[in-house]
């Protein structure tokens, strides 16, 4: 079985649809924001701090995984959240113009009863954003119908 970047272990018969690494440093697809994000990430890496976040979509479930590491190797926290199909009210993507209209940023969002989450889709275009939303929706729908889809 292939090792996922997020460290999530797939259940028997479960197939990975996509694993999205959340862009936690840059605020948009704007080249200036991306450069500033890389600088912040580099400084944090020198100081021994790393933060990573993943959204893992399989054919049966959707899982959020986040990890925080300090002092270069000390895992101070890992959070794994299964998104319950009944708790998701809506899912979609948002296109935001940055740098005028030259650098559009695409965000996957999903809203539940307790939170709204936005994930910047690095390097995505309209087609990739739509594919991501469709995969998310299909996984949630499949889980809601008992995994028969």
PDB file of N, CA and C in Angstrom, residues 10 19 25 28-29 32 35 40 43 49-50 54 57 59 75 91 106 112 114 126 132 134-135 140-141 144:
ATOM      1  N   UNK A  10      -5.313   3.833   4.837  1.00  0.00           N
ATOM      2  CA  UNK A  10      -6.569   3.517   4.175  1.00  0.00           C
ATOM      3  C   UNK A  10      -7.122   2.196   4.693  1.00  0.00           C
ATOM      4  N   UNK A  19      -5.391  13.465  -2.566  1.00  0.00           N
ATOM      5  CA  UNK A  19      -4.850  13.975  -1.315  1.00  0.00           C
ATOM      6  C   UNK A  19      -4.399  15.404  -1.598  1.00  0.00           C
ATOM      7  N   UNK A  25       0.845  28.701   4.082  1.00  0.00           N
ATOM      8  CA  UNK A  25       1.754  29.825   4.226  1.00  0.00           C
ATOM      9  C   UNK A  25       1.362  30.998   3.340  1.00  0.00           C
ATOM     10  N   UNK A  28      -2.716  33.623  -1.109  1.00  0.00           N
ATOM     11  CA  UNK A  28      -3.397  33.600  -2.397  1.00  0.00           C
ATOM     12  C   UNK A  28      -2.432  33.121  -3.473  1.00  0.00           C
ATOM     13  N   UNK A  29      -2.896  33.086  -4.715  1.00  0.00           N
ATOM     14  CA  UNK A  29      -2.049  32.701  -5.845  1.00  0.00           C
ATOM     15  C   UNK A  29      -1.251  33.873  -6.395  1.00  0.00           C
ATOM     16  N   UNK A  32       3.378  37.660  -5.394  1.00  0.00           N
ATOM     17  CA  UNK A  32       3.982  38.338  -4.239  1.00  0.00           C
ATOM     18  C   UNK A  32       3.598  37.613  -2.953  1.00  0.00           C
ATOM     19  N   UNK A  35       5.514  34.397  -2.761  1.00  0.00           N
ATOM     20  CA  UNK A  35       6.907  34.631  -2.370  1.00  0.00           C
ATOM     21  C   UNK A  35       7.004  34.913  -0.871  1.00  0.00           C
ATOM     22  N   UNK A  40       8.148  33.073   4.790  1.00  0.00           N
ATOM     23  CA  UNK A  40       7.659  32.698   6.121  1.00  0.00           C
ATOM     24  C   UNK A  40       7.922  31.222   6.398  1.00  0.00           C
ATOM     25  N   UNK A  43      11.737  30.677   7.034  1.00  0.00           N
ATOM     26  CA  UNK A  43      12.141  31.160   8.368  1.00  0.00           C
ATOM     27  C   UNK A  43      11.650  30.196   9.444  1.00  0.00           C
ATOM     28  N   UNK A  49      10.131  24.903  13.070  1.00  0.00           N
ATOM     29  CA  UNK A  49       8.674  24.796  13.128  1.00  0.00           C
ATOM     30  C   UNK A  49       8.118  24.397  11.764  1.00  0.00           C
ATOM     31  N   UNK A  50       7.254  23.389  11.767  1.00  0.00           N
ATOM     32  CA  UNK A  50       6.568  22.989  10.539  1.00  0.00           C
ATOM     33  C   UNK A  50       5.095  22.774  10.853  1.00  0.00           C
ATOM     34  N   UNK A  54      -3.692  18.470   5.401  1.00  0.00           N
ATOM     35  CA  UNK A  54      -4.095  17.679   4.242  1.00  0.00           C
ATOM     36  C   UNK A  54      -5.596  17.448   4.279  1.00  0.00           C
ATOM     37  N   UNK A  57      -9.335  12.607   0.285  1.00  0.00           N
ATOM     38  CA  UNK A  57     -10.631  12.180  -0.240  1.00  0.00           C
ATOM     39  C   UNK A  57     -10.465  10.771  -0.786  1.00  0.00           C
ATOM     40  N   UNK A  59     -12.788   6.962  -1.806  1.00  0.00           N
ATOM     41  CA  UNK A  59     -14.092   6.603  -2.355  1.00  0.00           C
ATOM     42  C   UNK A  59     -15.135   6.401  -1.258  1.00  0.00           C
ATOM     43  N   UNK A  75       6.799  16.144  17.412  1.00  0.00           N
ATOM     44  CA  UNK A  75       5.411  16.268  16.976  1.00  0.00           C
ATOM     45  C   UNK A  75       4.585  16.747  18.162  1.00  0.00           C
ATOM     46  N   UNK A  91     -20.678  22.225  -0.314  1.00  0.00           N
ATOM     47  CA  UNK A  91     -19.291  22.157  -0.759  1.00  0.00           C
ATOM     48  C   UNK A  91     -19.211  22.860  -2.113  1.00  0.00           C
ATOM     49  N   UNK A 106      -8.017  29.763  -6.457  1.00  0.00           N
ATOM     50  CA  UNK A 106      -9.175  28.886  -6.298  1.00  0.00           C
ATOM     51  C   UNK A 106      -9.133  28.265  -4.907  1.00  0.00           C
ATOM     52  N   UNK A 112     -20.037  23.111   7.287  1.00  0.00           N
ATOM     53  CA  UNK A 112     -20.772  22.170   8.119  1.00  0.00           C
ATOM     54  C   UNK A 112     -21.596  22.939   9.133  1.00  0.00           C
ATOM     55  N   UNK A 114     -20.780  23.184  12.263  1.00  0.00           N
ATOM     56  CA  UNK A 114     -19.915  23.770  13.282  1.00  0.00           C
ATOM     57  C   UNK A 114     -18.769  24.618  12.727  1.00  0.00           C
ATOM     58  N   UNK A 126      -9.791  26.336 -13.283  1.00  0.00           N
ATOM     59  CA  UNK A 126     -11.235  26.096 -13.152  1.00  0.00           C
ATOM     60  C   UNK A 126     -11.563  24.595 -13.207  1.00  0.00           C
ATOM     61  N   UNK A 132     -12.016  18.665  -8.055  1.00  0.00           N
ATOM     62  CA  UNK A 132     -11.859  18.499  -6.614  1.00  0.00           C
ATOM     63  C   UNK A 132     -13.209  18.536  -5.905  1.00  0.00           C
ATOM     64  N   UNK A 134     -16.152  17.908  -7.221  1.00  0.00           N
ATOM     65  CA  UNK A 134     -16.907  16.707  -7.615  1.00  0.00           C
ATOM     66  C   UNK A 134     -16.453  15.484  -6.822  1.00  0.00           C
ATOM     67  N   UNK A 135     -15.141  15.324  -6.634  1.00  0.00           N
ATOM     68  CA  UNK A 135     -14.619  14.176  -5.874  1.00  0.00           C
ATOM     69  C   UNK A 135     -15.067  14.252  -4.418  1.00  0.00           C
ATOM     70  N   UNK A 140     -18.691  12.141  -0.153  1.00  0.00           N
ATOM     71  CA  UNK A 140     -19.712  12.404   0.873  1.00  0.00           C
ATOM     72  C   UNK A 140     -21.007  11.687   0.517  1.00  0.00           C
ATOM     73  N   UNK A 141     -21.418  11.762  -0.740  1.00  0.00           N
ATOM     74  CA  UNK A 141     -22.652  11.095  -1.175  1.00  0.00           C
ATOM     75  C   UNK A 141     -22.561   9.580  -1.021  1.00  0.00           C
ATOM     76  N   UNK A 144     -22.877   8.704   2.589  1.00  0.00           N
ATOM     77  CA  UNK A 144     -24.259   8.889   3.039  1.00  0.00           C
ATOM     78  C   UNK A 144     -25.160   7.740   2.597  1.00  0.00           C
TER      79      UNK A 144
END
